[in-house]
């Protein structure tokens, strides 16, 4: 089968197409003939070498989110899965392939009308947005700011906050055109990437969902209301300054809080239920899976170049 590997850490040119033996599912696994593979922000971080200290090595196959048809099952797996269209999570790698292995507990059947591309746009990003808002203790009537709203996680956070009864949903973005697209998805206020929005901007927000992190993150504490909560669900701009917490301490009387959130801390049963609901809701047309572009599997390097350049609105999908 064809697969994409990280031959050398660094730029997208370090990705290469290779031929690998067809995989065989082990006990508890299924084999999925992939129709769609999601390209995520974490894939670009792994490819760059930024996460090498976490054990990632050259030769790694990126990608963790696939959709397609189950073609084989390992020991202990119900054979009725064979022939069914599913979404699957392969972990921190193993997704950029023509045939992907996934644990049976990490697959979900897809509604008939939901495309594979939509599934890999919703499955992980939607869950992060859904539980990130819960981690922030978001409640109806509160004002929400989504920092870095043009990616798949940010777009889902906008839609879910709007559906959840937010009094306002502000977004930071880099262009007027993106701002208008986010308004159509539920945003009520468009700010620049620094959080400025002129006289229309409220004095503060109850919840900030931050996909970006990076050096500018501490300045957004100034935009929290008393008892406001900021939750970092990503770090596409890298780590914040080591002393970022000083901002909270200098505004001690505002009782602000900060938390990081990873979907890895959510019980599997809760993740499965949330993803199934997302797929069903999207199949009914009540939320939108925003696919920026579909590229062939050997277009992985181009996909990463677009990600690095900040050109992507929504999610790029590879179609093996």
mmCIF file of C-alpha atoms in Angstrom:
data_model
loop_
_atom_site.group_PDB
_atom_site.id
_atom_site.type_symbol
_atom_site.label_atom_id
_atom_site.label_comp_id
_atom_site.label_asym_id
_atom_site.label_seq_id
_atom_site.Cartn_x
_atom_site.Cartn_y
_atom_site.Cartn_z
ATOM 1 C CA UNK A 1 0.000 0.000 0.000
ATOM 2 C CA UNK A 2 0.962 3.640 -0.376
ATOM 3 C CA UNK A 3 1.798 5.575 2.772
ATOM 4 C CA UNK A 4 3.260 8.955 3.721
ATOM 5 C CA UNK A 5 6.213 8.990 6.103
ATOM 6 C CA UNK A 6 8.284 11.730 7.685
ATOM 7 C CA UNK A 7 11.669 10.990 6.156
ATOM 8 C CA UNK A 8 13.296 14.021 7.772
ATOM 9 C CA UNK A 9 12.003 16.460 10.375
ATOM 10 C CA UNK A 10 11.601 20.027 9.186
ATOM 11 C CA UNK A 11 9.587 21.429 6.297
ATOM 12 C CA UNK A 12 6.879 19.688 4.249
ATOM 13 C CA UNK A 13 9.526 18.516 1.789
ATOM 14 C CA UNK A 14 10.499 15.964 4.441
ATOM 15 C CA UNK A 15 7.310 14.005 3.726
ATOM 16 C CA UNK A 16 7.686 11.134 1.271
ATOM 17 C CA UNK A 17 5.442 8.579 -0.433
ATOM 18 C CA UNK A 18 6.560 5.015 0.241
ATOM 19 C CA UNK A 19 5.318 1.495 -0.469
ATOM 20 C CA UNK A 20 4.620 -0.636 2.580
ATOM 21 C CA UNK A 21 3.288 -4.175 2.987
ATOM 22 C CA UNK A 22 -0.476 -4.439 3.330
ATOM 23 C CA UNK A 23 -1.238 -4.469 7.078
ATOM 24 C CA UNK A 24 -3.081 -7.234 8.906
ATOM 25 C CA UNK A 25 -5.290 -6.393 11.869
ATOM 26 C CA UNK A 26 -4.147 -7.760 15.214
ATOM 27 C CA UNK A 27 -6.510 -8.880 17.953
ATOM 28 C CA UNK A 28 -8.972 -6.103 18.750
ATOM 29 C CA UNK A 29 -8.207 -4.165 15.555
ATOM 30 C CA UNK A 30 -9.974 -3.484 12.268
ATOM 31 C CA UNK A 31 -8.515 -2.686 8.855
ATOM 32 C CA UNK A 32 -10.047 0.307 7.079
ATOM 33 C CA UNK A 33 -9.752 1.022 3.355
ATOM 34 C CA UNK A 34 -9.419 4.775 3.704
ATOM 35 C CA UNK A 35 -11.591 7.138 1.704
ATOM 36 C CA UNK A 36 -10.552 10.223 3.672
ATOM 37 C CA UNK A 37 -7.738 11.187 6.023
ATOM 38 C CA UNK A 38 -7.854 14.352 8.113
ATOM 39 C CA UNK A 39 -4.816 16.651 8.102
ATOM 40 C CA UNK A 40 -4.516 18.155 11.570
ATOM 41 C CA UNK A 41 -2.406 20.858 13.147
ATOM 42 C CA UNK A 42 -0.669 18.297 15.359
ATOM 43 C CA UNK A 43 0.506 16.517 12.198
ATOM 44 C CA UNK A 44 2.442 19.609 11.132
ATOM 45 C CA UNK A 45 3.991 19.963 14.600
ATOM 46 C CA UNK A 46 5.115 16.329 14.574
ATOM 47 C CA UNK A 47 6.504 16.709 11.035
ATOM 48 C CA UNK A 48 8.480 19.808 12.012
ATOM 49 C CA UNK A 49 10.244 17.953 14.817
ATOM 50 C CA UNK A 50 8.746 20.215 17.478
ATOM 51 C CA UNK A 51 7.381 17.176 19.334
ATOM 52 C CA UNK A 52 10.440 14.942 18.994
ATOM 53 C CA UNK A 53 10.942 15.090 22.759
ATOM 54 C CA UNK A 54 7.636 13.228 23.104
ATOM 55 C CA UNK A 55 9.122 10.198 21.338
ATOM 56 C CA UNK A 56 8.249 10.906 17.698
ATOM 57 C CA UNK A 57 11.000 9.807 15.314
ATOM 58 C CA UNK A 58 11.784 10.146 11.638
ATOM 59 C CA UNK A 59 10.012 7.391 9.739
ATOM 60 C CA UNK A 60 6.765 8.171 11.541
ATOM 61 C CA UNK A 61 3.499 7.974 9.563
ATOM 62 C CA UNK A 62 1.422 11.066 10.455
ATOM 63 C CA UNK A 63 -2.341 11.291 10.814
ATOM 64 C CA UNK A 64 -4.777 10.027 13.395
ATOM 65 C CA UNK A 65 -8.218 10.365 11.840
ATOM 66 C CA UNK A 66 -9.570 8.317 8.936
ATOM 67 C CA UNK A 67 -12.875 7.281 7.398
ATOM 68 C CA UNK A 68 -13.635 4.465 5.013
ATOM 69 C CA UNK A 69 -14.842 0.886 4.831
ATOM 70 C CA UNK A 70 -13.816 -1.949 7.139
ATOM 71 C CA UNK A 71 -12.257 -4.717 5.051
ATOM 72 C CA UNK A 72 -10.924 -7.090 7.727
ATOM 73 C CA UNK A 73 -11.036 -7.630 11.478
ATOM 74 C CA UNK A 74 -8.659 -9.171 13.987
ATOM 75 C CA UNK A 75 -9.338 -11.825 16.571
ATOM 76 C CA UNK A 76 -12.062 -10.956 19.018
ATOM 77 C CA UNK A 77 -13.749 -8.418 16.723
ATOM 78 C CA UNK A 78 -17.291 -8.938 15.475
ATOM 79 C CA UNK A 79 -17.095 -9.826 11.765
ATOM 80 C CA UNK A 80 -20.259 -7.819 11.116
ATOM 81 C CA UNK A 81 -18.037 -4.714 10.983
ATOM 82 C CA UNK A 82 -16.712 -5.876 7.610
ATOM 83 C CA UNK A 83 -18.240 -3.831 4.809
ATOM 84 C CA UNK A 84 -19.433 -1.001 7.081
ATOM 85 C CA UNK A 85 -18.458 2.643 6.580
ATOM 86 C CA UNK A 86 -16.775 3.968 9.702
ATOM 87 C CA UNK A 87 -14.836 6.824 11.221
ATOM 88 C CA UNK A 88 -11.677 5.679 12.974
ATOM 89 C CA UNK A 89 -9.000 7.080 15.254
ATOM 90 C CA UNK A 90 -5.581 5.517 14.713
ATOM 91 C CA UNK A 91 -3.840 7.360 17.544
ATOM 92 C CA UNK A 92 -0.950 9.797 17.162
ATOM 93 C CA UNK A 93 0.000 8.379 13.768
ATOM 94 C CA UNK A 94 -0.704 5.756 11.155
ATOM 95 C CA UNK A 95 -3.405 7.649 9.271
ATOM 96 C CA UNK A 96 -1.733 8.822 6.045
ATOM 97 C CA UNK A 97 -2.168 5.429 4.382
ATOM 98 C CA UNK A 98 -4.356 3.574 1.908
ATOM 99 C CA UNK A 99 -5.207 0.971 4.555
ATOM 100 C CA UNK A 100 -5.349 1.990 8.201
ATOM 101 C CA UNK A 101 -5.436 -0.035 11.403
ATOM 102 C CA UNK A 102 -7.586 1.138 14.302
ATOM 103 C CA UNK A 103 -8.708 -0.393 17.603
ATOM 104 C CA UNK A 104 -12.328 -1.499 17.362
ATOM 105 C CA UNK A 105 -13.208 0.683 20.364
ATOM 106 C CA UNK A 106 -11.977 3.695 18.366
ATOM 107 C CA UNK A 107 -14.318 3.317 15.374
ATOM 108 C CA UNK A 108 -17.868 4.534 14.867
ATOM 109 C CA UNK A 109 -20.397 3.758 12.121
ATOM 110 C CA UNK A 110 -21.228 6.668 9.825
ATOM 111 C CA UNK A 111 -24.709 7.872 8.909
ATOM 112 C CA UNK A 112 -25.577 6.990 5.319
ATOM 113 C CA UNK A 113 -25.636 10.588 4.137
ATOM 114 C CA UNK A 114 -22.395 11.751 5.800
ATOM 115 C CA UNK A 115 -19.338 11.871 3.564
ATOM 116 C CA UNK A 116 -16.005 10.458 4.652
ATOM 117 C CA UNK A 117 -14.456 13.929 4.252
ATOM 118 C CA UNK A 118 -17.061 15.427 6.580
ATOM 119 C CA UNK A 119 -16.455 12.668 9.129
ATOM 120 C CA UNK A 120 -12.711 13.368 9.443
ATOM 121 C CA UNK A 121 -13.452 17.080 9.666
ATOM 122 C CA UNK A 122 -15.852 16.581 12.581
ATOM 123 C CA UNK A 123 -14.676 13.584 14.586
ATOM 124 C CA UNK A 124 -11.650 14.923 16.441
ATOM 125 C CA UNK A 125 -12.141 18.670 16.026
ATOM 126 C CA UNK A 126 -15.765 18.544 17.074
ATOM 127 C CA UNK A 127 -14.968 16.530 20.174
ATOM 128 C CA UNK A 128 -12.186 18.931 21.202
ATOM 129 C CA UNK A 129 -14.500 21.906 20.728
ATOM 130 C CA UNK A 130 -17.402 20.233 22.542
ATOM 131 C CA UNK A 131 -15.425 19.144 25.590
ATOM 132 C CA UNK A 132 -13.216 22.242 25.536
ATOM 133 C CA UNK A 133 -16.332 24.353 26.061
ATOM 134 C CA UNK A 134 -17.422 22.004 28.837
ATOM 135 C CA UNK A 135 -13.959 22.262 30.421
ATOM 136 C CA UNK A 136 -14.440 26.047 30.411
ATOM 137 C CA UNK A 137 -17.809 25.585 32.171
ATOM 138 C CA UNK A 138 -19.504 27.511 29.367
ATOM 139 C CA UNK A 139 -23.144 28.344 30.114
ATOM 140 C CA UNK A 140 -25.921 29.873 27.980
ATOM 141 C CA UNK A 141 -25.904 33.663 28.033
ATOM 142 C CA UNK A 142 -22.131 33.963 28.356
ATOM 143 C CA UNK A 143 -19.847 35.797 25.933
ATOM 144 C CA UNK A 144 -17.330 33.558 24.165
ATOM 145 C CA UNK A 145 -14.171 34.426 22.232
ATOM 146 C CA UNK A 146 -12.636 31.802 19.939
ATOM 147 C CA UNK A 147 -9.013 32.634 19.251
ATOM 148 C CA UNK A 148 -7.846 31.104 15.977
ATOM 149 C CA UNK A 149 -11.319 30.375 14.688
ATOM 150 C CA UNK A 150 -10.501 29.536 11.050
ATOM 151 C CA UNK A 151 -9.274 25.994 11.722
ATOM 152 C CA UNK A 152 -11.472 22.958 12.165
ATOM 153 C CA UNK A 153 -11.463 23.139 15.987
ATOM 154 C CA UNK A 154 -12.218 26.869 16.012
ATOM 155 C CA UNK A 155 -15.013 26.536 13.460
ATOM 156 C CA UNK A 156 -16.646 23.827 15.542
ATOM 157 C CA UNK A 157 -16.261 25.874 18.738
ATOM 158 C CA UNK A 158 -18.031 28.793 17.024
ATOM 159 C CA UNK A 159 -20.926 26.621 15.892
ATOM 160 C CA UNK A 160 -21.316 24.805 19.202
ATOM 161 C CA UNK A 161 -21.127 28.001 21.286
ATOM 162 C CA UNK A 162 -23.768 29.622 19.075
ATOM 163 C CA UNK A 163 -26.009 26.534 19.296
ATOM 164 C CA UNK A 164 -25.418 26.466 23.053
ATOM 165 C CA UNK A 165 -26.960 29.897 23.580
ATOM 166 C CA UNK A 166 -23.922 32.153 23.863
ATOM 167 C CA UNK A 167 -24.818 35.831 24.254
ATOM 168 C CA UNK A 168 -21.971 36.677 21.862
ATOM 169 C CA UNK A 169 -19.478 34.635 19.856
ATOM 170 C CA UNK A 170 -16.415 36.668 18.947
ATOM 171 C CA UNK A 171 -13.647 35.323 16.716
ATOM 172 C CA UNK A 172 -10.113 36.321 15.871
ATOM 173 C CA UNK A 173 -9.145 35.864 12.256
ATOM 174 C CA UNK A 174 -6.732 37.221 9.682
ATOM 175 C CA UNK A 175 -9.061 38.499 6.939
ATOM 176 C CA UNK A 176 -12.436 40.081 6.279
ATOM 177 C CA UNK A 177 -13.392 37.202 3.983
ATOM 178 C CA UNK A 178 -12.761 34.643 6.720
ATOM 179 C CA UNK A 179 -14.656 36.809 9.168
ATOM 180 C CA UNK A 180 -17.719 36.812 6.938
ATOM 181 C CA UNK A 181 -17.591 33.054 6.576
ATOM 182 C CA UNK A 182 -17.403 32.722 10.361
ATOM 183 C CA UNK A 183 -20.405 35.026 10.737
ATOM 184 C CA UNK A 184 -22.381 32.645 8.550
ATOM 185 C CA UNK A 185 -21.398 29.839 10.922
ATOM 186 C CA UNK A 186 -22.565 31.672 14.041
ATOM 187 C CA UNK A 187 -19.980 34.324 14.943
ATOM 188 C CA UNK A 188 -21.490 37.648 16.017
ATOM 189 C CA UNK A 189 -18.292 39.708 16.183
ATOM 190 C CA UNK A 190 -15.129 39.548 14.095
ATOM 191 C CA UNK A 191 -11.860 40.729 15.649
ATOM 192 C CA UNK A 192 -8.343 40.946 14.292
ATOM 193 C CA UNK A 193 -5.758 38.395 15.358
ATOM 194 C CA UNK A 194 -4.846 40.515 18.401
ATOM 195 C CA UNK A 195 -8.437 40.569 19.652
ATOM 196 C CA UNK A 196 -9.211 44.159 18.648
ATOM 197 C CA UNK A 197 -12.573 44.901 17.080
ATOM 198 C CA UNK A 198 -13.276 48.593 17.451
ATOM 199 C CA UNK A 199 -16.197 50.011 19.391
ATOM 200 C CA UNK A 200 -18.414 46.964 18.823
ATOM 201 C CA UNK A 201 -16.188 44.700 20.911
ATOM 202 C CA UNK A 202 -17.416 44.003 24.450
ATOM 203 C CA UNK A 203 -15.239 44.927 27.396
ATOM 204 C CA UNK A 204 -14.618 41.303 28.207
ATOM 205 C CA UNK A 205 -15.514 37.648 27.687
ATOM 206 C CA UNK A 206 -16.587 34.949 30.074
ATOM 207 C CA UNK A 207 -14.893 32.184 28.093
ATOM 208 C CA UNK A 208 -11.926 32.201 25.716
ATOM 209 C CA UNK A 209 -11.234 29.050 23.702
ATOM 210 C CA UNK A 210 -7.651 29.356 22.463
ATOM 211 C CA UNK A 211 -6.407 27.195 19.602
ATOM 212 C CA UNK A 212 -3.309 29.324 19.030
ATOM 213 C CA UNK A 213 -1.276 29.816 22.253
ATOM 214 C CA UNK A 214 2.135 31.320 21.252
ATOM 215 C CA UNK A 215 3.771 34.504 22.462
ATOM 216 C CA UNK A 216 0.610 36.633 22.308
ATOM 217 C CA UNK A 217 -1.495 34.376 24.507
ATOM 218 C CA UNK A 218 -0.944 36.263 27.815
ATOM 219 C CA UNK A 219 -2.411 39.489 26.371
ATOM 220 C CA UNK A 220 -5.788 37.775 26.061
ATOM 221 C CA UNK A 221 -6.079 37.467 29.841
ATOM 222 C CA UNK A 222 -6.763 41.209 29.736
ATOM 223 C CA UNK A 223 -9.944 40.406 27.773
ATOM 224 C CA UNK A 224 -11.436 38.084 30.383
ATOM 225 C CA UNK A 225 -14.304 39.232 32.591
ATOM 226 C CA UNK A 226 -14.130 38.711 36.348
ATOM 227 C CA UNK A 227 -14.384 34.940 36.920
ATOM 228 C CA UNK A 228 -13.525 34.444 33.239
ATOM 229 C CA UNK A 229 -11.977 31.209 32.011
ATOM 230 C CA UNK A 230 -9.442 30.654 29.248
ATOM 231 C CA UNK A 231 -8.921 27.133 27.943
ATOM 232 C CA UNK A 232 -6.081 26.281 25.562
ATOM 233 C CA UNK A 233 -7.163 23.480 23.228
ATOM 234 C CA UNK A 234 -4.191 23.795 20.876
ATOM 235 C CA UNK A 235 -0.861 25.496 20.334
ATOM 236 C CA UNK A 236 -0.555 26.049 16.587
ATOM 237 C CA UNK A 237 1.679 29.081 17.208
ATOM 238 C CA UNK A 238 3.874 27.233 19.688
ATOM 239 C CA UNK A 239 4.226 27.430 23.439
ATOM 240 C CA UNK A 240 3.328 30.592 25.387
ATOM 241 C CA UNK A 241 6.017 32.446 27.368
ATOM 242 C CA UNK A 242 7.180 30.604 30.464
ATOM 243 C CA UNK A 243 5.850 33.383 32.710
ATOM 244 C CA UNK A 244 2.398 33.642 31.082
ATOM 245 C CA UNK A 245 0.678 32.951 34.404
ATOM 246 C CA UNK A 246 1.980 36.237 35.816
ATOM 247 C CA UNK A 247 -0.873 38.005 34.018
ATOM 248 C CA UNK A 248 -3.392 36.114 36.107
ATOM 249 C CA UNK A 249 -1.588 36.890 39.340
ATOM 250 C CA UNK A 250 -1.327 40.624 38.605
ATOM 251 C CA UNK A 251 -5.120 40.674 38.139
ATOM 252 C CA UNK A 252 -5.700 38.556 41.232
ATOM 253 C CA UNK A 253 -8.969 40.249 42.223
ATOM 254 C CA UNK A 254 -10.627 39.254 38.916
ATOM 255 C CA UNK A 255 -10.475 35.548 39.898
ATOM 256 C CA UNK A 256 -9.577 34.507 36.355
ATOM 257 C CA UNK A 257 -8.540 30.959 35.527
ATOM 258 C CA UNK A 258 -6.551 29.152 32.855
ATOM 259 C CA UNK A 259 -6.589 25.501 31.841
ATOM 260 C CA UNK A 260 -5.199 23.310 29.104
ATOM 261 C CA UNK A 261 -7.499 20.715 27.590
ATOM 262 C CA UNK A 262 -6.828 17.462 25.753
ATOM 263 C CA UNK A 263 -9.517 15.059 24.565
ATOM 264 C CA UNK A 264 -7.279 12.272 25.886
ATOM 265 C CA UNK A 265 -8.715 13.011 29.352
ATOM 266 C CA UNK A 266 -12.322 12.376 28.289
ATOM 267 C CA UNK A 267 -13.750 8.891 28.984
ATOM 268 C CA UNK A 268 -14.124 6.844 25.810
ATOM 269 C CA UNK A 269 -17.854 6.366 26.323
ATOM 270 C CA UNK A 270 -18.354 10.140 26.461
ATOM 271 C CA UNK A 271 -16.226 10.677 23.347
ATOM 272 C CA UNK A 272 -18.165 8.040 21.415
ATOM 273 C CA UNK A 273 -21.511 9.541 22.403
ATOM 274 C CA UNK A 274 -20.400 13.064 21.493
ATOM 275 C CA UNK A 275 -18.963 12.033 18.125
ATOM 276 C CA UNK A 276 -22.062 10.037 17.224
ATOM 277 C CA UNK A 277 -24.200 13.063 18.026
ATOM 278 C CA UNK A 278 -21.947 15.314 15.931
ATOM 279 C CA UNK A 279 -22.178 12.949 12.957
ATOM 280 C CA UNK A 280 -25.952 12.721 13.245
ATOM 281 C CA UNK A 281 -26.350 16.482 13.660
ATOM 282 C CA UNK A 282 -24.179 17.131 10.605
ATOM 283 C CA UNK A 283 -26.057 14.514 8.603
ATOM 284 C CA UNK A 284 -29.245 16.463 9.357
ATOM 285 C CA UNK A 285 -27.592 19.671 8.147
ATOM 286 C CA UNK A 286 -27.697 21.384 11.548
ATOM 287 C CA UNK A 287 -23.934 21.903 11.762
ATOM 288 C CA UNK A 288 -21.448 22.222 8.936
ATOM 289 C CA UNK A 289 -18.257 20.288 8.331
ATOM 290 C CA UNK A 290 -16.042 22.836 6.591
ATOM 291 C CA UNK A 291 -13.668 21.080 4.192
ATOM 292 C CA UNK A 292 -11.084 23.481 2.768
ATOM 293 C CA UNK A 293 -9.833 21.146 0.039
ATOM 294 C CA UNK A 294 -9.554 17.476 -0.845
ATOM 295 C CA UNK A 295 -6.132 16.370 -2.117
ATOM 296 C CA UNK A 296 -4.780 12.971 -3.165
ATOM 297 C CA UNK A 297 -2.644 11.088 -0.646
ATOM 298 C CA UNK A 298 0.542 12.080 -2.462
ATOM 299 C CA UNK A 299 -0.498 15.712 -1.968
ATOM 300 C CA UNK A 300 0.340 15.511 1.744
ATOM 301 C CA UNK A 301 3.356 17.808 1.399
ATOM 302 C CA UNK A 302 1.217 20.406 -0.388
ATOM 303 C CA UNK A 303 -1.387 20.117 2.362
ATOM 304 C CA UNK A 304 1.297 20.793 4.982
ATOM 305 C CA UNK A 305 2.637 23.764 3.031
ATOM 306 C CA UNK A 306 -0.851 25.252 2.982
ATOM 307 C CA UNK A 307 -1.199 24.606 6.713
ATOM 308 C CA UNK A 308 2.164 26.212 7.463
ATOM 309 C CA UNK A 309 1.242 29.258 5.363
ATOM 310 C CA UNK A 310 -2.043 29.767 7.227
ATOM 311 C CA UNK A 311 -4.064 29.363 4.042
ATOM 312 C CA UNK A 312 -6.529 26.785 5.355
ATOM 313 C CA UNK A 313 -10.105 27.543 6.404
ATOM 314 C CA UNK A 314 -11.518 24.388 7.925
ATOM 315 C CA UNK A 315 -9.743 21.111 7.239
ATOM 316 C CA UNK A 316 -7.699 19.717 4.383
ATOM 317 C CA UNK A 317 -8.580 16.102 3.621
ATOM 318 C CA UNK A 318 -6.436 13.531 1.841
ATOM 319 C CA UNK A 319 -8.259 11.035 -0.369
ATOM 320 C CA UNK A 320 -6.159 7.884 -0.938
#
